[in-house]
mmCIF file of C-alpha atoms in Angstrom:
data_model
loop_
_atom_site.group_PDB
_atom_site.id
_atom_site.type_symbol
_atom_site.label_atom_id
_atom_site.label_comp_id
_atom_site.label_asym_id
_atom_site.label_seq_id
_atom_site.Cartn_x
_atom_site.Cartn_y
_atom_site.Cartn_z
ATOM 1 C CA ALA L 75 -24.546 -11.766 -30.008
ATOM 2 C CA VAL L 76 -26.157 -14.388 -27.767
ATOM 3 C CA SER L 77 -26.993 -13.883 -24.092
ATOM 4 C CA HIS L 78 -28.959 -15.824 -21.495
ATOM 5 C CA TYR L 79 -32.012 -13.850 -20.396
ATOM 6 C CA GLN L 80 -35.593 -14.372 -19.338
ATOM 7 C CA SER L 81 -38.745 -14.376 -21.389
ATOM 8 C CA GLY L 82 -41.655 -12.136 -20.503
ATOM 9 C CA ALA L 83 -42.971 -14.922 -18.258
ATOM 10 C CA GLY L 84 -39.624 -15.236 -16.469
ATOM 11 C CA ASP L 85 -38.367 -18.433 -18.135
ATOM 12 C CA GLY L 86 -34.666 -18.558 -18.965
ATOM 13 C CA MET L 87 -33.971 -18.482 -22.697
ATOM 14 C CA ALA L 88 -31.156 -18.019 -25.156
ATOM 15 C CA THR L 89 -31.574 -14.439 -26.377
ATOM 16 C CA VAL L 90 -30.121 -13.615 -29.793
ATOM 17 C CA PHE L 91 -29.346 -10.026 -30.820
ATOM 18 C CA CYS L 92 -29.447 -9.677 -34.615
ATOM 19 C CA ARG L 93 -28.334 -6.855 -36.879
ATOM 20 C CA THR L 94 -29.602 -5.279 -40.089
ATOM 21 C CA PRO L 95 -27.745 -2.918 -42.477
ATOM 22 C CA GLU L 96 -29.614 0.221 -41.372
ATOM 23 C CA GLY L 97 -28.662 -0.472 -37.742
ATOM 24 C CA LYS L 98 -32.057 -1.359 -36.271
ATOM 25 C CA GLY L 99 -31.839 -5.149 -35.984
ATOM 26 C CA ALA L 100 -34.107 -7.363 -33.891
ATOM 27 C CA ILE L 101 -34.106 -9.720 -30.897
ATOM 28 C CA TRP L 102 -35.136 -13.378 -31.014
ATOM 29 C CA GLN L 103 -35.526 -15.799 -28.102
ATOM 30 C CA ILE L 104 -34.932 -19.510 -28.606
ATOM 31 C CA SER L 105 -36.561 -22.231 -26.528
ATOM 32 C CA ILE L 106 -36.231 -26.014 -26.796
ATOM 33 C CA ASP L 107 -39.464 -27.922 -27.283
ATOM 34 C CA THR L 108 -39.816 -31.707 -27.022
ATOM 35 C CA LEU L 109 -41.749 -33.597 -29.688
ATOM 36 C CA THR L 110 -42.733 -37.246 -29.649
ATOM 37 C CA VAL L 111 -43.143 -39.358 -32.766
ATOM 38 C CA GLY L 112 -44.189 -42.882 -31.899
ATOM 39 C CA ASP L 113 -41.867 -43.989 -29.118
ATOM 40 C CA THR L 114 -39.154 -41.486 -29.997
ATOM 41 C CA GLN L 115 -38.682 -38.087 -28.359
ATOM 42 C CA PHE L 116 -36.474 -35.408 -29.837
ATOM 43 C CA SER L 117 -35.768 -31.745 -29.201
ATOM 44 C CA VAL L 118 -36.763 -29.012 -31.608
ATOM 45 C CA PRO L 119 -35.594 -25.398 -31.203
ATOM 46 C CA ALA L 120 -38.327 -22.782 -31.505
ATOM 47 C CA ALA L 121 -37.518 -19.114 -32.150
ATOM 48 C CA THR L 122 -39.802 -16.254 -31.105
ATOM 49 C CA LYS L 123 -39.217 -12.637 -32.078
ATOM 50 C CA VAL L 124 -39.526 -9.946 -29.403
ATOM 51 C CA VAL L 125 -42.102 -7.631 -30.958
ATOM 52 C CA GLY L 126 -40.890 -4.070 -31.569
ATOM 53 C CA SER L 127 -37.337 -4.883 -30.492
ATOM 54 C CA PHE L 128 -33.994 -3.543 -31.667
ATOM 55 C CA GLY L 129 -30.808 -5.558 -32.119
ATOM 56 C CA THR L 130 -27.079 -4.880 -32.217
ATOM 57 C CA GLU L 131 -24.006 -5.604 -34.312
ATOM 58 C CA SER L 132 -21.633 -5.298 -31.347
ATOM 59 C CA ILE L 133 -20.729 -8.592 -29.664
ATOM 60 C CA HIS L 134 -18.741 -6.975 -26.829
ATOM 61 C CA GLY L 135 -21.325 -4.221 -26.363
ATOM 62 C CA VAL L 136 -24.068 -6.445 -24.900
ATOM 63 C CA VAL L 137 -24.083 -5.914 -21.120
ATOM 64 C CA ALA L 138 -26.129 -7.764 -18.494
ATOM 65 C CA THR L 139 -27.036 -5.525 -15.531
ATOM 66 C CA ASN L 140 -28.973 -6.417 -12.382
ATOM 67 C CA ASN L 141 -32.328 -6.648 -14.169
ATOM 68 C CA ASP L 142 -31.977 -5.675 -17.834
ATOM 69 C CA ILE L 143 -29.653 -6.200 -20.778
ATOM 70 C CA LEU L 144 -28.117 -3.084 -22.326
ATOM 71 C CA PHE L 145 -26.823 -3.007 -25.893
ATOM 72 C CA PRO L 146 -25.723 -0.407 -28.479
ATOM 73 C CA ASN L 147 -26.516 0.083 -32.142
ATOM 74 C CA LYS L 148 -26.304 2.910 -34.648
ATOM 75 C CA ARG L 149 -29.474 4.484 -33.289
ATOM 76 C CA GLY L 150 -28.534 4.614 -29.613
ATOM 77 C CA MET L 151 -28.014 2.683 -26.394
ATOM 78 C CA HIS L 152 -31.008 0.467 -25.602
ATOM 79 C CA SER L 153 -32.199 -1.762 -22.780
ATOM 80 C CA LEU L 154 -34.142 -5.028 -22.924
ATOM 81 C CA GLY L 155 -36.345 -5.836 -19.953
ATOM 82 C CA PRO L 156 -39.866 -6.582 -18.716
ATOM 83 C CA GLU L 157 -42.520 -3.921 -19.208
ATOM 84 C CA LYS L 158 -43.872 -2.506 -15.941
ATOM 85 C CA ASN L 159 -47.508 -3.296 -15.102
ATOM 86 C CA PHE L 160 -47.654 -5.858 -17.922
ATOM 87 C CA TYR L 161 -47.142 -9.592 -17.426
ATOM 88 C CA GLY L 162 -45.325 -11.633 -20.041
ATOM 89 C CA LEU L 163 -44.145 -8.653 -22.090
ATOM 90 C CA LEU L 164 -40.576 -7.646 -22.938
ATOM 91 C CA ARG L 165 -39.676 -4.233 -24.335
ATOM 92 C CA THR L 166 -36.653 -2.338 -25.660
ATOM 93 C CA ASN L 167 -36.217 1.308 -24.655
ATOM 94 C CA GLU L 168 -33.630 3.862 -25.713
ATOM 95 C CA LEU L 169 -31.465 5.144 -22.847
ATOM 96 C CA SER L 170 -29.329 7.599 -24.828
ATOM 97 C CA SER L 171 -31.971 10.248 -25.587
ATOM 98 C CA LYS L 172 -30.094 12.823 -23.464
ATOM 99 C CA ILE L 173 -26.930 12.372 -25.534
ATOM 100 C CA ARG L 174 -28.587 11.576 -28.867
ATOM 101 C CA PRO L 175 -26.642 14.185 -30.920
ATOM 102 C CA TYR L 176 -23.368 12.786 -29.536
ATOM 103 C CA TRP L 177 -24.402 9.192 -30.264
ATOM 104 C CA ARG L 178 -25.622 9.924 -33.790
ATOM 105 C CA ALA L 179 -22.221 11.504 -34.552
ATOM 106 C CA LEU L 180 -20.373 8.232 -33.835
ATOM 107 C CA LEU L 181 -18.785 6.352 -36.723
ATOM 108 C CA GLY L 182 -21.535 3.922 -37.698
ATOM 109 C CA SER L 183 -19.234 1.796 -39.850
ATOM 110 C CA TYR L 184 -17.243 0.808 -36.737
ATOM 111 C CA MET L 185 -20.136 0.244 -34.301
ATOM 112 C CA SER L 186 -19.449 -3.497 -34.364
ATOM 113 C CA GLY L 187 -16.377 -2.874 -32.200
ATOM 114 C CA VAL L 188 -18.170 -1.041 -29.360
ATOM 115 C CA ALA L 189 -17.224 -2.531 -25.972
ATOM 116 C CA GLY L 190 -19.311 -2.350 -22.801
ATOM 117 C CA TYR L 191 -19.144 -3.581 -19.205
ATOM 118 C CA PHE L 192 -21.291 -3.354 -16.065
ATOM 119 C CA TYR L 193 -19.307 -2.419 -12.961
ATOM 120 C CA ASP L 194 -20.165 -0.568 -9.727
ATOM 121 C CA ALA L 195 -23.758 0.162 -10.843
ATOM 122 C CA LYS L 196 -22.409 1.837 -13.979
ATOM 123 C CA VAL L 197 -22.118 0.778 -17.606
ATOM 124 C CA PHE L 198 -18.814 1.680 -19.273
ATOM 125 C CA ILE L 199 -19.114 1.976 -23.070
ATOM 126 C CA SER L 200 -16.127 2.555 -25.358
ATOM 127 C CA VAL L 201 -17.200 4.032 -28.705
ATOM 128 C CA PRO L 202 -15.609 5.054 -32.053
ATOM 129 C CA VAL L 203 -15.539 8.866 -32.163
ATOM 130 C CA THR L 204 -12.485 9.236 -34.408
ATOM 131 C CA GLY L 205 -10.300 6.796 -36.332
ATOM 132 C CA THR L 206 -11.108 3.159 -36.945
ATOM 133 C CA THR L 207 -11.189 1.931 -33.325
ATOM 134 C CA ASN L 208 -12.830 2.895 -30.051
ATOM 135 C CA SER L 209 -11.322 6.249 -29.069
ATOM 136 C CA LYS L 210 -13.570 7.509 -26.237
ATOM 137 C CA THR L 211 -15.413 6.006 -23.272
ATOM 138 C CA ILE L 212 -18.766 7.154 -21.915
ATOM 139 C CA VAL L 213 -20.347 6.079 -18.633
ATOM 140 C CA TYR L 214 -24.019 5.504 -17.828
ATOM 141 C CA ASP L 215 -24.915 5.577 -14.121
ATOM 142 C CA LEU L 216 -27.915 3.290 -13.567
ATOM 143 C CA GLU L 217 -28.591 4.578 -10.045
ATOM 144 C CA ARG L 218 -28.738 8.235 -11.102
ATOM 145 C CA THR L 219 -29.760 7.661 -14.759
ATOM 146 C CA ASN L 220 -26.972 10.039 -15.696
ATOM 147 C CA TRP L 221 -24.490 10.085 -18.610
ATOM 148 C CA ALA L 222 -20.823 11.113 -18.295
ATOM 149 C CA VAL L 223 -19.458 12.137 -21.723
ATOM 150 C CA ASP L 224 -16.658 11.449 -22.406
ATOM 151 C CA TRP L 225 -13.364 9.961 -21.216
ATOM 152 C CA THR L 226 -10.354 10.242 -23.516
ATOM 153 C CA ILE L 227 -9.559 6.527 -23.445
ATOM 154 C CA GLY L 228 -10.473 3.823 -25.935
ATOM 155 C CA ALA L 229 -10.920 0.164 -25.008
ATOM 156 C CA LYS L 230 -11.167 -3.015 -27.038
ATOM 157 C CA GLN L 231 -12.658 -4.872 -24.106
ATOM 158 C CA PHE L 232 -13.354 -4.496 -20.362
ATOM 159 C CA LEU L 233 -12.873 -7.229 -17.778
ATOM 160 C CA GLU L 234 -12.472 -7.982 -14.071
ATOM 161 C CA TYR L 235 -9.569 -9.879 -12.531
ATOM 162 C CA THR L 236 -9.257 -11.240 -8.995
ATOM 163 C CA ASP L 237 -5.689 -11.732 -7.794
ATOM 164 C CA THR L 238 -4.353 -14.294 -5.323
ATOM 165 C CA SER L 239 -5.026 -11.890 -2.426
ATOM 166 C CA GLY L 240 -8.726 -11.819 -3.247
ATOM 167 C CA ASP L 241 -8.690 -8.227 -4.526
ATOM 168 C CA THR L 242 -10.717 -7.577 -7.687
ATOM 169 C CA HIS L 243 -9.388 -5.186 -10.337
ATOM 170 C CA PHE L 244 -11.391 -3.499 -13.100
ATOM 171 C CA LEU L 245 -9.285 -3.565 -16.281
ATOM 172 C CA TYR L 246 -9.514 -2.690 -19.939
ATOM 173 C CA VAL L 247 -7.519 -3.622 -23.029
ATOM 174 C CA HIS L 248 -6.192 -0.496 -24.743
ATOM 175 C CA ALA L 249 -7.671 0.039 -28.203
ATOM 176 C CA THR L 250 -4.351 0.631 -29.988
ATOM 177 C CA ASP L 251 -1.507 -0.228 -27.591
ATOM 178 C CA ASN L 252 -0.658 -3.645 -26.193
ATOM 179 C CA LYS L 253 -1.513 -2.595 -22.642
ATOM 180 C CA LEU L 254 -3.792 -3.892 -19.907
ATOM 181 C CA ILE L 255 -4.810 -0.902 -17.763
ATOM 182 C CA GLU L 256 -6.628 -0.730 -14.422
ATOM 183 C CA ILE L 257 -9.431 1.747 -13.683
ATOM 184 C CA SER L 258 -9.793 2.667 -10.005
ATOM 185 C CA GLU L 259 -10.637 5.676 -7.829
ATOM 186 C CA ASN L 260 -7.432 4.943 -5.881
ATOM 187 C CA ILE L 261 -5.180 5.662 -8.876
ATOM 188 C CA GLN L 262 -4.094 9.311 -9.116
ATOM 189 C CA GLY L 263 -2.633 9.320 -12.596
ATOM 190 C CA ASP L 264 -2.900 8.093 -16.165
ATOM 191 C CA LEU L 265 0.157 6.076 -17.238
ATOM 192 C CA GLY L 266 2.442 8.313 -15.189
ATOM 193 C CA GLU L 267 0.684 11.607 -15.963
ATOM 194 C CA ALA L 268 -1.695 13.510 -13.697
ATOM 195 C CA PHE L 269 -5.397 13.669 -14.532
ATOM 196 C CA ASN L 270 -6.465 16.995 -16.009
ATOM 197 C CA THR L 271 -9.965 17.829 -14.757
ATOM 198 C CA SER L 272 -11.988 20.979 -15.377
ATOM 199 C CA TYR L 273 -15.349 22.255 -14.130
ATOM 200 C CA VAL L 274 -17.273 25.298 -15.325
ATOM 201 C CA SER L 275 -20.354 26.372 -13.384
ATOM 202 C CA GLY L 276 -23.290 28.248 -14.804
ATOM 203 C CA ARG L 277 -23.782 31.947 -14.158
ATOM 204 C CA ILE L 278 -24.640 32.478 -10.499
ATOM 205 C CA PRO L 279 -27.332 35.143 -9.841
ATOM 206 C CA LEU L 280 -26.259 37.698 -7.236
ATOM 207 C CA SER L 281 -29.549 39.580 -7.079
ATOM 208 C CA LYS L 282 -33.250 38.759 -7.297
ATOM 209 C CA LEU L 283 -33.586 40.805 -10.483
ATOM 210 C CA TRP L 284 -31.424 39.805 -13.449
ATOM 211 C CA LYS L 285 -30.917 43.451 -14.492
ATOM 212 C CA ASP L 286 -29.236 44.528 -11.231
ATOM 213 C CA PHE L 287 -25.450 44.859 -10.883
ATOM 214 C CA ILE L 288 -23.675 44.590 -7.535
ATOM 215 C CA LYS L 289 -20.101 45.091 -6.373
ATOM 216 C CA VAL L 290 -18.146 41.906 -5.701
ATOM 217 C CA ASN L 291 -14.929 42.208 -3.720
ATOM 218 C CA LYS L 292 -14.129 38.556 -3.061
ATOM 219 C CA ALA L 293 -15.210 35.212 -4.502
ATOM 220 C CA TYR L 294 -14.996 32.192 -2.196
ATOM 221 C CA ILE L 295 -14.635 28.508 -3.015
ATOM 222 C CA LYS L 296 -14.575 25.489 -0.709
ATOM 223 C CA LEU L 297 -12.475 22.549 -1.908
ATOM 224 C CA GLY L 298 -12.949 19.015 -0.637
ATOM 225 C CA SER L 299 -9.649 17.154 -0.121
ATOM 226 C CA PRO L 300 -7.822 19.037 -2.919
ATOM 227 C CA THR L 301 -4.877 17.365 -4.631
ATOM 228 C CA GLY L 302 -2.269 19.041 -6.811
ATOM 229 C CA THR L 303 -2.490 22.538 -8.275
ATOM 230 C CA ILE L 304 -5.971 23.957 -8.905
ATOM 231 C CA ASP L 305 -6.574 26.980 -11.147
ATOM 232 C CA PHE L 306 -9.543 29.024 -9.876
ATOM 233 C CA GLU L 307 -10.967 31.596 -12.290
ATOM 234 C CA VAL L 308 -13.864 34.014 -11.784
ATOM 235 C CA SER L 309 -15.719 35.343 -14.838
ATOM 236 C CA GLY L 310 -18.574 37.806 -15.037
ATOM 237 C CA THR L 311 -20.249 40.710 -16.810
ATOM 238 C CA GLN L 312 -19.476 44.313 -15.861
ATOM 239 C CA THR L 313 -21.633 47.381 -16.443
ATOM 240 C CA THR L 314 -19.213 48.642 -19.081
ATOM 241 C CA ALA L 315 -17.678 45.371 -20.287
ATOM 242 C CA PRO L 316 -18.969 42.056 -21.692
ATOM 243 C CA PHE L 317 -18.654 38.653 -20.071
ATOM 244 C CA LYS L 318 -14.968 37.910 -19.500
ATOM 245 C CA SER L 319 -12.406 36.571 -17.040
ATOM 246 C CA LEU L 320 -12.123 38.907 -14.043
ATOM 247 C CA LYS L 321 -9.525 37.215 -11.844
ATOM 248 C CA SER L 322 -7.676 33.918 -11.593
ATOM 249 C CA VAL L 323 -5.398 32.337 -9.011
ATOM 250 C CA SER L 324 -3.539 29.032 -8.605
ATOM 251 C CA ILE L 325 -4.302 27.047 -5.448
ATOM 252 C CA THR L 326 -1.779 24.478 -4.251
ATOM 253 C CA SER L 327 -2.843 21.920 -1.668
ATOM 254 C CA GLN L 328 -0.449 21.534 1.246
ATOM 255 C CA ALA L 329 0.135 18.680 3.638
ATOM 256 C CA LEU L 330 0.090 19.867 7.263
ATOM 257 C CA THR L 331 2.074 18.494 10.170
ATOM 258 C CA ASN L 332 1.683 18.511 13.913
ATOM 259 C CA SER L 333 4.845 18.131 15.964
ATOM 260 C CA GLY L 334 5.313 17.940 19.700
ATOM 261 C CA LEU L 335 7.339 20.362 21.806
ATOM 262 C CA GLY L 336 10.939 19.167 21.816
ATOM 263 C CA TRP L 337 10.846 17.669 18.317
ATOM 264 C CA ASP L 338 11.793 20.962 16.669
ATOM 265 C CA GLY L 339 14.549 23.329 17.566
ATOM 266 C CA LEU L 340 13.495 26.697 19.070
ATOM 267 C CA GLY L 341 16.372 29.140 18.907
ATOM 268 C CA SER L 342 19.421 27.977 20.842
ATOM 269 C CA ILE L 343 17.503 26.830 23.903
ATOM 270 C CA GLN L 344 16.800 23.120 24.266
ATOM 271 C CA LEU L 345 13.245 22.571 25.510
ATOM 272 C CA GLY L 346 13.262 18.792 25.375
ATOM 273 C CA ASP L 347 15.037 15.747 23.991
ATOM 274 C CA SER L 348 12.104 13.413 23.349
ATOM 275 C CA ALA L 349 12.049 11.740 19.935
ATOM 276 C CA GLY L 350 9.029 11.329 17.723
ATOM 277 C CA ILE L 351 7.683 11.301 14.180
ATOM 278 C CA PRO L 352 5.436 14.169 13.010
ATOM 279 C CA SER L 353 1.960 13.154 11.842
ATOM 280 C CA ASN L 354 0.946 14.310 8.372
ATOM 281 C CA PHE L 355 -2.672 15.193 7.705
ATOM 282 C CA SER L 356 -4.735 17.167 5.214
ATOM 283 C CA ASP L 357 -7.886 19.220 5.617
ATOM 284 C CA SER L 358 -10.939 17.631 3.985
ATOM 285 C CA SER L 359 -12.567 21.068 3.626
ATOM 286 C CA ASP L 360 -10.290 23.825 2.334
ATOM 287 C CA PRO L 361 -11.963 27.260 1.898
ATOM 288 C CA ARG L 362 -10.156 29.785 -0.340
ATOM 289 C CA PHE L 363 -10.981 33.151 -1.883
ATOM 290 C CA VAL L 364 -9.799 35.438 -4.664
ATOM 291 C CA LYS L 365 -10.010 39.235 -4.666
ATOM 292 C CA VAL L 366 -12.017 40.329 -7.679
ATOM 293 C CA ARG L 367 -11.657 44.088 -7.169
#
């Protein structure tokens, strides 16, 4: 893969990401020098290896961010950029140390097909977990240096498209189907099906000392702009029973309406004949509780 990037001194150069069979690879930067022989000048390319660098076998996996270049290989997700407090020095660092067991379990024989894209301060990386193509997508948040593992979608390639109205859409090419699919926070479904999302918290201490037991009558939860049906389950350890599910309840979000006097009938007495349209609204903070005992 070839990308335009800077040298350690800040000069723009063609940056070549090379591969080796064991997956390490290397990075070379190519500059154009001018030589003069007699009265004739001609250009000669000069290649310089970035010392201690890693390369990649994935053409679509090389991603240019605001400052660095990110790229995958069999050993992890790496970044190429200037070394802090050192002038004229480039370095490659591994970014995937927090998810190293997950990354090392990927199918190394299909790493050449890994696809990546930089969008909204995040790097989207589609990787081969099962099968012969990219089957999952992981997300690296550059602002929070956080990994989200993993989405159950596989992509051959990511891209952006701006329509005639000036709106930009973030799209990906499906890994196995002939589909072009948009990714957006404003879409509330996946090809006609609702998103299935789950969250499990850690054990919450209810006393200063871990050995103490207390009685819990109700467990409260506050939901922010809930959509659809939410299953709320409370689990815990009892004095005479191991850790298990104690109580569960289904929470259904409801749209509320405010209507003026005279819009709705009240018995058989007419209180008004003014016409109007009720306004629908939803509560952004919806507290609920479940009785445990």
